[in-house]
PDB file of C-alpha atoms in Angstrom:
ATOM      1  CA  UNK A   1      17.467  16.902  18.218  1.00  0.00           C
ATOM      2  CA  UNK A   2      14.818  14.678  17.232  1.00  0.00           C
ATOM      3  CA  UNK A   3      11.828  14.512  19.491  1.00  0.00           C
ATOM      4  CA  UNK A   4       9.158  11.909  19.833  1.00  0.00           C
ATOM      5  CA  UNK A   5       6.559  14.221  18.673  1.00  0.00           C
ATOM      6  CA  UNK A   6       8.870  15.071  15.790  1.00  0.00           C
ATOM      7  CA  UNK A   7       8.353  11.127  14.915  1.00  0.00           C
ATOM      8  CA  UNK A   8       5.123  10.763  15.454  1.00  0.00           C
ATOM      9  CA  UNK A   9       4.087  13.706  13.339  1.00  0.00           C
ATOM     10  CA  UNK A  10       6.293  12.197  10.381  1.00  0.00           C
ATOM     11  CA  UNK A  11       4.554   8.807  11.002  1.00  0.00           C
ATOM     12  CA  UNK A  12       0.840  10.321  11.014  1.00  0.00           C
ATOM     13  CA  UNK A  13       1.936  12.959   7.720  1.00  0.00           C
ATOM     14  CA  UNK A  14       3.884   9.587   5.818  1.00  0.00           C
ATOM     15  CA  UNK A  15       0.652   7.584   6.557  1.00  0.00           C
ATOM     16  CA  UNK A  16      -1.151  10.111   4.846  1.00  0.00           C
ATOM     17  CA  UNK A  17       0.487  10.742   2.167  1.00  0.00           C
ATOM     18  CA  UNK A  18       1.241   6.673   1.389  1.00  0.00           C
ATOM     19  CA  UNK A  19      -2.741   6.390   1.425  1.00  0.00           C
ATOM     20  CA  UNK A  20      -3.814   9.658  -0.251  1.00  0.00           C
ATOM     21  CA  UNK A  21      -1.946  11.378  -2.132  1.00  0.00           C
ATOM     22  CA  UNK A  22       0.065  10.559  -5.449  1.00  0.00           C
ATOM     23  CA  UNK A  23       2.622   8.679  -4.848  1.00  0.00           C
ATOM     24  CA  UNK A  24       6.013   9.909  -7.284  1.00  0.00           C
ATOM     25  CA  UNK A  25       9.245   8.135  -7.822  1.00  0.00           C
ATOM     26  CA  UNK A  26      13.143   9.172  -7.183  1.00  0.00           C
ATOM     27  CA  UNK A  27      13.995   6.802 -10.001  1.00  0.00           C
ATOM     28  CA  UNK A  28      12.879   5.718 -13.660  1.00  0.00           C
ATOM     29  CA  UNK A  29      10.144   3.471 -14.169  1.00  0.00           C
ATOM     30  CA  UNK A  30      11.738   0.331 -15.279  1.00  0.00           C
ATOM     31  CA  UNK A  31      10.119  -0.292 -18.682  1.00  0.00           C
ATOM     32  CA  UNK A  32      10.886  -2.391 -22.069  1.00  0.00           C
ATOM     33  CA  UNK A  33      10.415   0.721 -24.611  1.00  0.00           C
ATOM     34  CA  UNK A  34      11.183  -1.731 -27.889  1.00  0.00           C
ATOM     35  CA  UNK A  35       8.331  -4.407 -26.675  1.00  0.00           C
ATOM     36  CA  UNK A  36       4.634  -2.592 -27.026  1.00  0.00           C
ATOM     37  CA  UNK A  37       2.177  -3.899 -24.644  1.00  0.00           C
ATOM     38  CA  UNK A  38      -1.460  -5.117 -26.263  1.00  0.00           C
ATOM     39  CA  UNK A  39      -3.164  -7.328 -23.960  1.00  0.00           C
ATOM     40  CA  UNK A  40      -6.458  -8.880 -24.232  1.00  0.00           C
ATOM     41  CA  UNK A  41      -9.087  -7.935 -22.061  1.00  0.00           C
ATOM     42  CA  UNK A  42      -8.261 -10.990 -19.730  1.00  0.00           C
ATOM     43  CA  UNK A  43      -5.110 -10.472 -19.346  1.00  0.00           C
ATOM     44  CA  UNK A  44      -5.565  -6.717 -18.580  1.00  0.00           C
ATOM     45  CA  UNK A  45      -7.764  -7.502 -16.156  1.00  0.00           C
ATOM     46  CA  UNK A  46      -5.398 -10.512 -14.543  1.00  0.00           C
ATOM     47  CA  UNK A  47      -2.152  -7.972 -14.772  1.00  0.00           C
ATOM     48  CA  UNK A  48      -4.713  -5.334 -13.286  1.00  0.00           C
ATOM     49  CA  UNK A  49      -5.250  -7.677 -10.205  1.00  0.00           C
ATOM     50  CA  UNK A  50      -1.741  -8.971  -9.946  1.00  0.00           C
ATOM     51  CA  UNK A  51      -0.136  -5.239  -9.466  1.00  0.00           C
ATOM     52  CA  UNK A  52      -2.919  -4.652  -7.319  1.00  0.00           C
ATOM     53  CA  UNK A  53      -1.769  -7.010  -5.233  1.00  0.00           C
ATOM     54  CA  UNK A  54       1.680  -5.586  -5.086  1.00  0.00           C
ATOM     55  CA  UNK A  55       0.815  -2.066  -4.616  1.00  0.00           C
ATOM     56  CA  UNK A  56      -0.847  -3.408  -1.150  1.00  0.00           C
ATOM     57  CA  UNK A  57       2.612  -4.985  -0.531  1.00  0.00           C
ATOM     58  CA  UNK A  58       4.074  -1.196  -1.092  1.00  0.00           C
ATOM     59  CA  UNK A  59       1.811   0.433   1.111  1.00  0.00           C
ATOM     60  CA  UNK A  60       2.244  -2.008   3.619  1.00  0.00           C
ATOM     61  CA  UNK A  61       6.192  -1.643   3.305  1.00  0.00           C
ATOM     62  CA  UNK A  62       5.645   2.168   4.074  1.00  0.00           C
ATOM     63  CA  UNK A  63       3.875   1.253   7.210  1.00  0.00           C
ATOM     64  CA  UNK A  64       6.195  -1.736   8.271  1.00  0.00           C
ATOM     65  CA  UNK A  65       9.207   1.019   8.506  1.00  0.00           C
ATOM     66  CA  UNK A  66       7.485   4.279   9.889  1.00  0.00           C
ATOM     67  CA  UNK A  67       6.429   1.963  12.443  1.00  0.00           C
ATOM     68  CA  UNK A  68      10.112   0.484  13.049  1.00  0.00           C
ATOM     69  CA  UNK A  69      11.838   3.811  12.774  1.00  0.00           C
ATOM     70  CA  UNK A  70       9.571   5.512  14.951  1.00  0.00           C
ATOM     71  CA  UNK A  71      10.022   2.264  17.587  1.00  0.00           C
ATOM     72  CA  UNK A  72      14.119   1.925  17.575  1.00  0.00           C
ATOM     73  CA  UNK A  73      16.573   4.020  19.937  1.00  0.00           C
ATOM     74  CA  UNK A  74      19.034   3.765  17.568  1.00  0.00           C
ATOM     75  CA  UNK A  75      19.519   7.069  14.918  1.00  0.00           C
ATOM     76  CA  UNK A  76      21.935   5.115  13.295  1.00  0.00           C
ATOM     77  CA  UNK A  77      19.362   2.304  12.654  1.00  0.00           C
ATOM     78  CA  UNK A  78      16.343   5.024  12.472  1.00  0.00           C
ATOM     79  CA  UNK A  79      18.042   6.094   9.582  1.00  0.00           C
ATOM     80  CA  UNK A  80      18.668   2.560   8.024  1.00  0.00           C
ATOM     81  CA  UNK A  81      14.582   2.592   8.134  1.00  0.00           C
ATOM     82  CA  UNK A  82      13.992   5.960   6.634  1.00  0.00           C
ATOM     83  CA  UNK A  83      16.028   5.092   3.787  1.00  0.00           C
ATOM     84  CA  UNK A  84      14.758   1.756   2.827  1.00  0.00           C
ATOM     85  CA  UNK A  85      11.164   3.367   2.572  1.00  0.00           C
ATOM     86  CA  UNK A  86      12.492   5.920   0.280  1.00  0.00           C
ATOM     87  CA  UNK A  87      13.389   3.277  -1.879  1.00  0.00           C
ATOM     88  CA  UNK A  88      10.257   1.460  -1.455  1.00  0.00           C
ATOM     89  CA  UNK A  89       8.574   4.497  -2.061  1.00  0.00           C
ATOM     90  CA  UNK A  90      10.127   4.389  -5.867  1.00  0.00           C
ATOM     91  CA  UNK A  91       7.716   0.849  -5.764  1.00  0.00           C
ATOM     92  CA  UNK A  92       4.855   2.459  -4.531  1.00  0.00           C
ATOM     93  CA  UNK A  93       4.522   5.091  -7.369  1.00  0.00           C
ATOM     94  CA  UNK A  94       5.309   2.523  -9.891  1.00  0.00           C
ATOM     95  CA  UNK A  95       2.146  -0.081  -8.829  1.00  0.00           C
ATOM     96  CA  UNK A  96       0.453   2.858  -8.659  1.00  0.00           C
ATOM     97  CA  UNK A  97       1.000   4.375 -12.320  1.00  0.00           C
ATOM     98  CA  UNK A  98       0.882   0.642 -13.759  1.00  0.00           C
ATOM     99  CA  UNK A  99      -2.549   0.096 -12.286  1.00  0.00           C
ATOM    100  CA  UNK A 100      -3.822   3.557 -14.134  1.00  0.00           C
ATOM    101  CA  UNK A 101      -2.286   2.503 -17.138  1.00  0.00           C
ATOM    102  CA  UNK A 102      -4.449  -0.922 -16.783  1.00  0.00           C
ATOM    103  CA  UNK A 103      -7.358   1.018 -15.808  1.00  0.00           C
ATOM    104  CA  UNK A 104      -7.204  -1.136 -12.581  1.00  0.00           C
ATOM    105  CA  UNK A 105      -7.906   0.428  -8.922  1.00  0.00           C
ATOM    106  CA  UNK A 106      -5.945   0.495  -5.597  1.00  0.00           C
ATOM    107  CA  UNK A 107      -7.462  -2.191  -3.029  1.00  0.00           C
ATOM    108  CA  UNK A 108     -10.279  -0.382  -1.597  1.00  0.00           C
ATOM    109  CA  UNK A 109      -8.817  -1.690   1.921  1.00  0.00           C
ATOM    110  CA  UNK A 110      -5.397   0.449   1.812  1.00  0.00           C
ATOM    111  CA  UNK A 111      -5.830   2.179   5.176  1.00  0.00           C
ATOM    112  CA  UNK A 112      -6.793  -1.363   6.992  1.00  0.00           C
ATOM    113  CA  UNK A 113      -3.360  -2.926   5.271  1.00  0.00           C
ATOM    114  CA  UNK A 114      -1.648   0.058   6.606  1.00  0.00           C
ATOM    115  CA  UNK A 115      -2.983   0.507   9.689  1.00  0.00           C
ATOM    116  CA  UNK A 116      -2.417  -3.735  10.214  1.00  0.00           C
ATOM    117  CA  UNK A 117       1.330  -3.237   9.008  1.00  0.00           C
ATOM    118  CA  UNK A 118       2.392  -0.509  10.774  1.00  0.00           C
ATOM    119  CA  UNK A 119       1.397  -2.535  14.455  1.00  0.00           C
ATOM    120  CA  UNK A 120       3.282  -5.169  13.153  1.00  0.00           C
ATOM    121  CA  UNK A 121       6.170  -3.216  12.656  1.00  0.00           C
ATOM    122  CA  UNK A 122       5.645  -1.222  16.334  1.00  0.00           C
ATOM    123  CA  UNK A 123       5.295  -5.028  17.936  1.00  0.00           C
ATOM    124  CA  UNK A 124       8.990  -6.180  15.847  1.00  0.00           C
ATOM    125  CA  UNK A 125      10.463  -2.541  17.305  1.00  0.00           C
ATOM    126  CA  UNK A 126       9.554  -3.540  21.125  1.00  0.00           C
ATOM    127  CA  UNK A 127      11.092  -6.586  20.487  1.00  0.00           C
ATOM    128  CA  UNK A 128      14.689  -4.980  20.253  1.00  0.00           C
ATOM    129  CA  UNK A 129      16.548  -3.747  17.348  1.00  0.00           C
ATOM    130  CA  UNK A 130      18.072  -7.366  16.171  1.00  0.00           C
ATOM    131  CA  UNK A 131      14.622  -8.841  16.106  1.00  0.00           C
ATOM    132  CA  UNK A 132      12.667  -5.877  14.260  1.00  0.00           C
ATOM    133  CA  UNK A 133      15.804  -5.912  11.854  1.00  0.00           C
ATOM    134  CA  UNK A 134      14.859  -9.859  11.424  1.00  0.00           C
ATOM    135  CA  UNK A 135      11.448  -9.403  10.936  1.00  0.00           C
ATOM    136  CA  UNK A 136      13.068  -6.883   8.277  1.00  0.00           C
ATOM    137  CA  UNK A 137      14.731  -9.734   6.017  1.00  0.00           C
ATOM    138  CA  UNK A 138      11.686 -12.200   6.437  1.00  0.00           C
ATOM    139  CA  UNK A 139       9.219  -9.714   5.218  1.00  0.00           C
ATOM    140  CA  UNK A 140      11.360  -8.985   2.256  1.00  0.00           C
ATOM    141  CA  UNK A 141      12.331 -12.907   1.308  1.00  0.00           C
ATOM    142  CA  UNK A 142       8.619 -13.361   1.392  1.00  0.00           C
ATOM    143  CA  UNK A 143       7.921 -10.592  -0.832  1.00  0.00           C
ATOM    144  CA  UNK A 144      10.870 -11.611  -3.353  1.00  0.00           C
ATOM    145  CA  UNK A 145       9.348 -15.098  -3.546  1.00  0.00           C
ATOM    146  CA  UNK A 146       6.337 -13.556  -3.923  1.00  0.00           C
ATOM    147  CA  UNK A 147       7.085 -11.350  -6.797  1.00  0.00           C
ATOM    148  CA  UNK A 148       8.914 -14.246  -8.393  1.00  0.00           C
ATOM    149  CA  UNK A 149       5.715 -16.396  -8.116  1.00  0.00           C
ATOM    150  CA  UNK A 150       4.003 -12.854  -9.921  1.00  0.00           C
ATOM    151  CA  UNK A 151       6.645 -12.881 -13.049  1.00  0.00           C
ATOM    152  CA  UNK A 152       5.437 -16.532 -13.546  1.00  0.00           C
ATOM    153  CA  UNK A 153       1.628 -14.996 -13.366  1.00  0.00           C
ATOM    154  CA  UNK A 154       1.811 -12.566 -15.753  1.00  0.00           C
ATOM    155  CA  UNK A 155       0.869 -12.607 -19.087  1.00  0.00           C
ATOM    156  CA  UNK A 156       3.698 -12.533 -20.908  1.00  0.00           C
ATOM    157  CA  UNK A 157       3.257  -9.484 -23.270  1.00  0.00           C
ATOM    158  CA  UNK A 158       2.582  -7.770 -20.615  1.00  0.00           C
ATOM    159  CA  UNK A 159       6.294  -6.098 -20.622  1.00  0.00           C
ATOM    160  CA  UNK A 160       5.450  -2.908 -18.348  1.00  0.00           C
ATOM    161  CA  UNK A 161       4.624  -4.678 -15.559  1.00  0.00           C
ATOM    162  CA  UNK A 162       7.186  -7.623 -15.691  1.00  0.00           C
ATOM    163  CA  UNK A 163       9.737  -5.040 -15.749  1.00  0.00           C
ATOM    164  CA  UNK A 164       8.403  -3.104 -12.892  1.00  0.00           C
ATOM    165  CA  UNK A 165       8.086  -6.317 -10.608  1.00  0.00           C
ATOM    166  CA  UNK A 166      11.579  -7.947 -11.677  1.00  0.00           C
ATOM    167  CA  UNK A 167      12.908  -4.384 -10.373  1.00  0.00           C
ATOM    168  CA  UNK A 168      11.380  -4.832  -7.392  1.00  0.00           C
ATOM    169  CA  UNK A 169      12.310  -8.425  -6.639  1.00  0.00           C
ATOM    170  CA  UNK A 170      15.793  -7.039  -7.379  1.00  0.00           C
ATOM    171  CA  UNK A 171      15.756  -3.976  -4.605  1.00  0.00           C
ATOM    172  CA  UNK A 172      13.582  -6.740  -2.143  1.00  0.00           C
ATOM    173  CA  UNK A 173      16.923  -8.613  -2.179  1.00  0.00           C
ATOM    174  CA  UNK A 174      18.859  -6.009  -1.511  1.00  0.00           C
ATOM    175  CA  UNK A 175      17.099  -4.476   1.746  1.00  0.00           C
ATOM    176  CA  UNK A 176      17.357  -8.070   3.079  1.00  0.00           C
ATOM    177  CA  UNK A 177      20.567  -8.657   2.527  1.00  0.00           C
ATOM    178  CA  UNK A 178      21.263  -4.436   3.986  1.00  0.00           C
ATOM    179  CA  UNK A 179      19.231  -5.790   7.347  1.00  0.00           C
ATOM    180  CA  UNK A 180      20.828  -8.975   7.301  1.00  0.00           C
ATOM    181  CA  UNK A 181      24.300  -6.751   7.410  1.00  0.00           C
ATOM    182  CA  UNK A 182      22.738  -4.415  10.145  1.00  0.00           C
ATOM    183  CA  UNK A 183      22.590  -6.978  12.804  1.00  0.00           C
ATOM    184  CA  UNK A 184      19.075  -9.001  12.031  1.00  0.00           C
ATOM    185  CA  UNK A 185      18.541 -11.969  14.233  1.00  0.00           C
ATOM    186  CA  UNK A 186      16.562 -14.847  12.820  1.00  0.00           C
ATOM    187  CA  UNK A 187      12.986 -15.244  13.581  1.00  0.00           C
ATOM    188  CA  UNK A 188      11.664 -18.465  14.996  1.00  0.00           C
ATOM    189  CA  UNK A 189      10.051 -20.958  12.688  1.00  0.00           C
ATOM    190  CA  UNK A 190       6.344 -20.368  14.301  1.00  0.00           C
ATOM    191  CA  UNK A 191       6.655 -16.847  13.777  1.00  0.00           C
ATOM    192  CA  UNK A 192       7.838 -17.443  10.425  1.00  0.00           C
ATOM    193  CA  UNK A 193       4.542 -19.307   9.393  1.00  0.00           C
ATOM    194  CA  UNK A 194       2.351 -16.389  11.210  1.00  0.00           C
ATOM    195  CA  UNK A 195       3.587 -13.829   8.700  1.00  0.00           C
ATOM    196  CA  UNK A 196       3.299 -16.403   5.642  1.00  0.00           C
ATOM    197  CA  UNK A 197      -0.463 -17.094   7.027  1.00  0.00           C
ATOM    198  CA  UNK A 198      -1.450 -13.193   7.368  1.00  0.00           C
ATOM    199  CA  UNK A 199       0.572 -12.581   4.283  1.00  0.00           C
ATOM    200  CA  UNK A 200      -1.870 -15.152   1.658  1.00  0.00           C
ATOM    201  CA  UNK A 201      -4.584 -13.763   3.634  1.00  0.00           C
ATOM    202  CA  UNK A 202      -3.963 -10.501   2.302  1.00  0.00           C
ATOM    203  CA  UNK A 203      -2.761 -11.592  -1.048  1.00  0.00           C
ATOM    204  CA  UNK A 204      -6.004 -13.123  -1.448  1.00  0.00           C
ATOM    205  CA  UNK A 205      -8.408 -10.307  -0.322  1.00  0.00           C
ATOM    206  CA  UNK A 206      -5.895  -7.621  -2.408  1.00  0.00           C
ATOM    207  CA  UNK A 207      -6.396  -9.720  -5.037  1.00  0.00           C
ATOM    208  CA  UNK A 208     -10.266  -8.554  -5.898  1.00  0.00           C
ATOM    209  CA  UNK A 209     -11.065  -5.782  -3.207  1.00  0.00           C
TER     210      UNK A 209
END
């Protein structure tokens, strides 16, 4: 049987290893092998910023569900959260690799994103299962707009990382639609616009630091 220290000690050794060690992938890297990338030094630097941005949005996807499968009762749902950041996990290595390969950095403010996320995701667990699995499907239609808004941003040679974030607007869709089946309830309008606010906060910030 699992015990709460059990799922606290898998929170604390997951946070660790989502903020320091290398992150690797259960699947292929999506990539275009018959396009070659050459980018100027602009663009480099813009795609360099841009994945950044969505490599904060991984780590902080880790966080959001440790935090709700260590909150929830349910195994059945526990195990709905576990799986969905394996998946996401696939995300994080891939921002990770594409920012060495655009000799681009992580945001030097990972552990404050985490730490941020996973209370966010402890508050949605006390709220009962229906709500966190809401809060679920709101984060992840925010982050599918958001990587559709990113496939308008990038420069368009830049095939590695178009592929990598149309993959991930693809699986973003999916876990929304998985919570959505689970039960989610929908969140009220005000709380709506709180996430939106804290999310272009951190988009911005990501964005250089």
């Amino acid at each position: 049987m699992t015990t709460a220290l059990d799922l606290a000690l898998n929170a604390a050794d997951g946070a660790l290893r989502t903020l320091f060690a290398k992150p690797r992938a259960s699947r292929t890297c999506p990539t275009v092998p018959s396009e070659a990338t050459d980018l100027s030094r602009q663009d480099k630097d813009l795609s360099g910023a841009l994945m950044r941005v969505n490599h904060v949005g991984e780590v902080c996807a880790q966080a959001l569900y440790a935090a709700q499968a260590l909150g929830t009762r349910d195994p059945v749902l526990r195990k709905h959260f576990i799986k969905a950041s394996q998946e996401e996990g696939d995300h994080l290595a891939w921002t990770r690799d594409r920012l060495d390969e655009l000799g681009a950095r992580p945001s030097l403010l990972n552990p404050l994103w985490y730490a941020g996320a996973f209370g966010l995701g402890l508050v949605a667990s006390r709220l009962g299962d229906p709500l966190s699995l809401g809060f679920v499907v709101e984060t992840e239609r925010q982050v599918e707009a958001h990587l559709a808004s990113h496939l308008e941003r990038l420069p368009e040679g830049d095939h590695e990382s178009r592929a990598i974030v149309a993959q991930m607007k693809d699986d973003e869709a999916q876990h929304a639609r998985a919570a959505e089946n689970a039960g989610a309830r929908q969140l009220p309008a005000p709380v709506k616009l709180l996430m939106r606010s804290a999310a272009k906060v951190m988009t911005t910030v990501a964005h250089r630091i």
